[in-house]
Each structure stands twice: as structure tokens, then as C-alpha cells.
């Protein structure tokens, strides 16, 4: 699966409810982390990693990584998520 638009909508709603872009970045990140765990069934460690990847690499790099992983048929990487 390479189309992440539905997930982006879901996570966008979670981010908005968490106050992303409105309140303190660290506070919003903590609220978003909690929402990812409670609403999207991520483990706390995986939610931390997901937030790290998004903030560290952004859409340009991650979109290309998604396309490459799909082309190489890598669904679950070595990190085990």
C-alpha cells in the first residue's frame, strides 16, 4: 500500500485535537503521542518513533522512502513495527 492519504486524514484529525501548531510544541507532541497510543493502537515506543521520523525527515524523504519500500516489497522493516 503506497497511498497514505486516509492515514494522513486520520492523523491530521488527531494532531488538530492534540493542539498541534496551536499550543506548545512539546505539549502538543505529548498529547499526539497519547492519541496515537489510545486511538490508533500504537505502542508508546512505536508512537515515539513515528513522531521522531515525521519531525526529523518530513514528507519529502518519507514519501520517497515509502515508494522505495513498496517497490522493494518491504512491508515490515527491520525495526519490527
Short mmCIF file of N, CA and C in Angstrom, two decimals:
data_model
loop_
_atom_site.label_atom_id
_atom_site.label_comp_id
_atom_site.label_asym_id
_atom_site.label_seq_id
_atom_site.Cartn_x
_atom_site.Cartn_y
_atom_site.Cartn_z
N UNK A 1 0.84 -1.18 0.00
CA UNK A 1 0.00 0.00 0.00
C UNK A 1 0.89 1.25 0.00
N UNK A 2 0.74 2.09 -0.97
CA UNK A 2 1.53 3.31 -1.03
C UNK A 2 0.70 4.57 -0.87
N UNK A 3 -0.61 4.46 -0.87
CA UNK A 3 -1.46 5.63 -0.69
C UNK A 3 -1.72 5.84 0.79
N UNK A 4 -1.16 6.91 1.33
CA UNK A 4 -1.29 7.19 2.76
C UNK A 4 -2.28 8.30 3.04
N UNK A 5 -3.10 8.67 2.07
CA UNK A 5 -4.00 9.82 2.24
C UNK A 5 -5.03 9.61 3.35
N UNK A 6 -5.58 8.42 3.48
CA UNK A 6 -6.55 8.16 4.55
C UNK A 6 -5.88 8.25 5.92
N UNK A 7 -4.67 7.68 6.02
CA UNK A 7 -3.94 7.78 7.28
C UNK A 7 -3.59 9.23 7.59
N UNK A 8 -3.22 9.99 6.58
CA UNK A 8 -2.89 11.41 6.78
C UNK A 8 -4.11 12.16 7.31
N UNK A 9 -5.30 11.86 6.80
CA UNK A 9 -6.52 12.49 7.31
C UNK A 9 -6.76 12.12 8.76
N UNK A 10 -6.62 10.83 9.07
CA UNK A 10 -6.82 10.35 10.44
C UNK A 10 -5.83 11.02 11.40
N UNK A 11 -4.56 11.01 11.02
CA UNK A 11 -3.53 11.60 11.88
C UNK A 11 -3.67 13.12 11.95
N UNK A 12 -4.13 13.74 10.87
CA UNK A 12 -4.37 15.17 10.89
C UNK A 12 -5.43 15.55 11.91
N UNK A 13 -6.49 14.74 11.98
CA UNK A 13 -7.54 14.99 12.97
C UNK A 13 -7.00 14.81 14.39
N UNK A 14 -6.19 13.78 14.59
CA UNK A 14 -5.58 13.57 15.91
C UNK A 14 -4.66 14.73 16.27
N UNK A 15 -3.88 15.19 15.31
CA UNK A 15 -2.94 16.29 15.56
C UNK A 15 -3.70 17.57 15.89
N UNK A 16 -4.79 17.81 15.19
CA UNK A 16 -5.59 19.01 15.45
C UNK A 16 -6.15 18.96 16.86
N UNK A 17 -6.72 17.82 17.24
CA UNK A 17 -7.26 17.67 18.60
C UNK A 17 -6.17 17.79 19.66
N UNK A 18 -4.94 17.40 19.32
CA UNK A 18 -3.83 17.48 20.26
C UNK A 18 -3.29 18.90 20.39
N UNK A 19 -3.75 19.81 19.53
CA UNK A 19 -3.30 21.19 19.59
C UNK A 19 -2.05 21.46 18.79
N UNK A 20 -1.75 20.59 17.83
CA UNK A 20 -0.54 20.75 17.01
C UNK A 20 -0.59 22.07 16.26
N UNK A 21 0.46 22.86 16.39
CA UNK A 21 0.54 24.14 15.70
C UNK A 21 -0.14 25.28 16.44
N UNK A 22 -0.84 24.96 17.53
CA UNK A 22 -1.56 25.99 18.28
C UNK A 22 -0.91 26.22 19.65
N UNK A 23 -0.60 25.13 20.32
CA UNK A 23 -0.01 25.24 21.64
C UNK A 23 1.45 24.82 21.62
N UNK A 24 2.06 24.86 22.75
CA UNK A 24 3.45 24.47 22.92
C UNK A 24 3.74 23.16 22.19
N UNK A 25 4.81 23.17 21.39
CA UNK A 25 5.15 22.02 20.55
C UNK A 25 5.35 20.74 21.36
N UNK A 26 6.02 20.85 22.49
CA UNK A 26 6.28 19.66 23.31
C UNK A 26 4.98 19.14 23.92
N UNK A 27 4.14 20.04 24.38
CA UNK A 27 2.85 19.64 24.95
C UNK A 27 1.97 18.98 23.89
N UNK A 28 1.92 19.59 22.71
CA UNK A 28 1.12 19.02 21.61
C UNK A 28 1.66 17.65 21.21
N UNK A 29 2.98 17.50 21.18
CA UNK A 29 3.58 16.21 20.83
C UNK A 29 3.21 15.16 21.86
N UNK A 30 3.20 15.52 23.14
CA UNK A 30 2.79 14.57 24.18
C UNK A 30 1.33 14.17 24.03
N UNK A 31 0.48 15.14 23.72
CA UNK A 31 -0.94 14.82 23.51
C UNK A 31 -1.12 13.95 22.27
N UNK A 32 -0.38 14.26 21.22
CA UNK A 32 -0.47 13.46 20.00
C UNK A 32 0.03 12.05 20.23
N UNK A 33 1.13 11.91 20.96
CA UNK A 33 1.65 10.59 21.30
C UNK A 33 0.59 9.77 22.03
N UNK A 34 -0.05 10.38 23.01
CA UNK A 34 -1.12 9.69 23.76
C UNK A 34 -2.26 9.28 22.84
N UNK A 35 -2.64 10.16 21.93
CA UNK A 35 -3.72 9.85 21.00
C UNK A 35 -3.34 8.70 20.06
N UNK A 36 -2.09 8.68 19.61
CA UNK A 36 -1.64 7.59 18.74
C UNK A 36 -1.71 6.25 19.47
N UNK A 37 -1.40 6.26 20.76
CA UNK A 37 -1.45 5.03 21.56
C UNK A 37 -2.90 4.63 21.80
N UNK A 38 -3.73 5.58 22.21
CA UNK A 38 -5.11 5.27 22.61
C UNK A 38 -6.04 5.05 21.43
N UNK A 39 -5.91 5.84 20.39
CA UNK A 39 -6.87 5.79 19.27
C UNK A 39 -6.39 4.98 18.07
N UNK A 40 -5.07 4.90 17.89
CA UNK A 40 -4.54 4.23 16.69
C UNK A 40 -3.77 2.96 17.02
N UNK A 41 -3.83 2.54 18.27
CA UNK A 41 -3.25 1.26 18.70
C UNK A 41 -1.74 1.14 18.51
N UNK A 42 -1.01 2.25 18.57
CA UNK A 42 0.45 2.20 18.55
C UNK A 42 0.94 1.93 19.96
N UNK A 43 2.05 1.23 20.09
CA UNK A 43 2.68 1.14 21.41
C UNK A 43 3.32 2.49 21.70
N UNK A 44 3.58 2.80 22.97
CA UNK A 44 4.24 4.08 23.28
C UNK A 44 5.58 4.24 22.56
N UNK A 45 6.36 3.18 22.49
CA UNK A 45 7.66 3.24 21.81
C UNK A 45 7.50 3.49 20.32
N UNK A 46 6.54 2.82 19.71
CA UNK A 46 6.30 3.00 18.27
C UNK A 46 5.76 4.40 17.99
N UNK A 47 4.90 4.92 18.86
CA UNK A 47 4.38 6.28 18.69
C UNK A 47 5.52 7.30 18.77
N UNK A 48 6.44 7.08 19.70
CA UNK A 48 7.62 7.96 19.81
C UNK A 48 8.44 7.91 18.52
N UNK A 49 8.65 6.73 18.00
CA UNK A 49 9.44 6.57 16.77
C UNK A 49 8.73 7.22 15.58
N UNK A 50 7.41 7.04 15.49
CA UNK A 50 6.63 7.63 14.42
C UNK A 50 6.73 9.16 14.45
N UNK A 51 6.59 9.73 15.62
CA UNK A 51 6.73 11.19 15.77
C UNK A 51 8.14 11.64 15.41
N UNK A 52 9.13 10.90 15.86
CA UNK A 52 10.52 11.23 15.54
C UNK A 52 10.74 11.23 14.03
N UNK A 53 10.31 10.18 13.36
CA UNK A 53 10.51 10.07 11.92
C UNK A 53 9.83 11.22 11.18
N UNK A 54 8.60 11.52 11.55
CA UNK A 54 7.86 12.59 10.88
C UNK A 54 8.56 13.93 11.08
N UNK A 55 8.98 14.22 12.30
CA UNK A 55 9.60 15.52 12.59
C UNK A 55 11.01 15.60 12.03
N UNK A 56 11.72 14.50 12.04
CA UNK A 56 13.13 14.50 11.59
C UNK A 56 13.25 14.54 10.07
N UNK A 57 12.39 13.79 9.37
CA UNK A 57 12.56 13.62 7.92
C UNK A 57 11.52 14.35 7.07
N UNK A 58 10.31 14.52 7.57
CA UNK A 58 9.30 15.23 6.80
C UNK A 58 8.77 14.45 5.61
N UNK A 59 7.82 15.07 4.91
CA UNK A 59 7.10 14.37 3.85
C UNK A 59 7.96 14.04 2.63
N UNK A 60 8.88 14.92 2.27
CA UNK A 60 9.67 14.65 1.06
C UNK A 60 10.44 13.34 1.18
N UNK A 61 11.22 13.20 2.23
CA UNK A 61 12.03 11.99 2.40
C UNK A 61 11.16 10.77 2.67
N UNK A 62 10.15 10.92 3.50
CA UNK A 62 9.34 9.77 3.86
C UNK A 62 8.47 9.29 2.70
N UNK A 63 8.00 10.20 1.87
CA UNK A 63 7.23 9.80 0.67
C UNK A 63 8.12 8.95 -0.24
N UNK A 64 9.36 9.37 -0.40
CA UNK A 64 10.29 8.61 -1.24
C UNK A 64 10.67 7.29 -0.58
N UNK A 65 10.81 7.28 0.73
CA UNK A 65 11.10 6.03 1.43
C UNK A 65 9.92 5.06 1.30
N UNK A 66 8.69 5.58 1.39
CA UNK A 66 7.51 4.74 1.20
C UNK A 66 7.49 4.14 -0.20
N UNK A 67 7.76 4.94 -1.20
CA UNK A 67 7.76 4.45 -2.58
C UNK A 67 8.84 3.39 -2.78
N UNK A 68 10.02 3.62 -2.22
CA UNK A 68 11.11 2.64 -2.36
C UNK A 68 10.77 1.35 -1.61
N UNK A 69 10.24 1.46 -0.39
CA UNK A 69 9.86 0.26 0.36
C UNK A 69 8.80 -0.53 -0.39
N UNK A 70 7.84 0.16 -0.99
CA UNK A 70 6.80 -0.52 -1.77
C UNK A 70 7.41 -1.23 -2.98
N UNK A 71 8.33 -0.55 -3.67
CA UNK A 71 8.98 -1.15 -4.85
C UNK A 71 9.80 -2.38 -4.47
N UNK A 72 10.41 -2.33 -3.28
CA UNK A 72 11.23 -3.44 -2.81
C UNK A 72 10.42 -4.49 -2.05
N UNK A 73 9.10 -4.24 -1.96
CA UNK A 73 8.17 -5.13 -1.26
C UNK A 73 8.57 -5.35 0.21
N UNK A 74 8.94 -4.26 0.87
CA UNK A 74 9.29 -4.28 2.28
C UNK A 74 8.11 -3.71 3.06
N UNK A 75 7.31 -4.58 3.67
CA UNK A 75 6.15 -4.10 4.43
C UNK A 75 6.53 -3.80 5.87
N UNK A 76 7.17 -4.72 6.52
CA UNK A 76 7.62 -4.53 7.90
C UNK A 76 9.14 -4.51 7.89
N UNK A 77 9.71 -3.37 8.22
CA UNK A 77 11.17 -3.23 8.18
C UNK A 77 11.86 -3.92 9.35
N UNK A 78 13.14 -3.72 9.41
CA UNK A 78 13.96 -4.35 10.44
C UNK A 78 13.62 -3.88 11.84
N UNK A 79 13.06 -2.68 11.98
CA UNK A 79 12.73 -2.16 13.31
C UNK A 79 11.59 -2.94 13.96
N UNK A 80 10.83 -3.67 13.17
CA UNK A 80 9.80 -4.53 13.73
C UNK A 80 8.47 -3.87 14.01
N UNK A 81 8.22 -2.71 13.45
CA UNK A 81 6.92 -2.07 13.65
C UNK A 81 6.00 -2.55 12.57
#
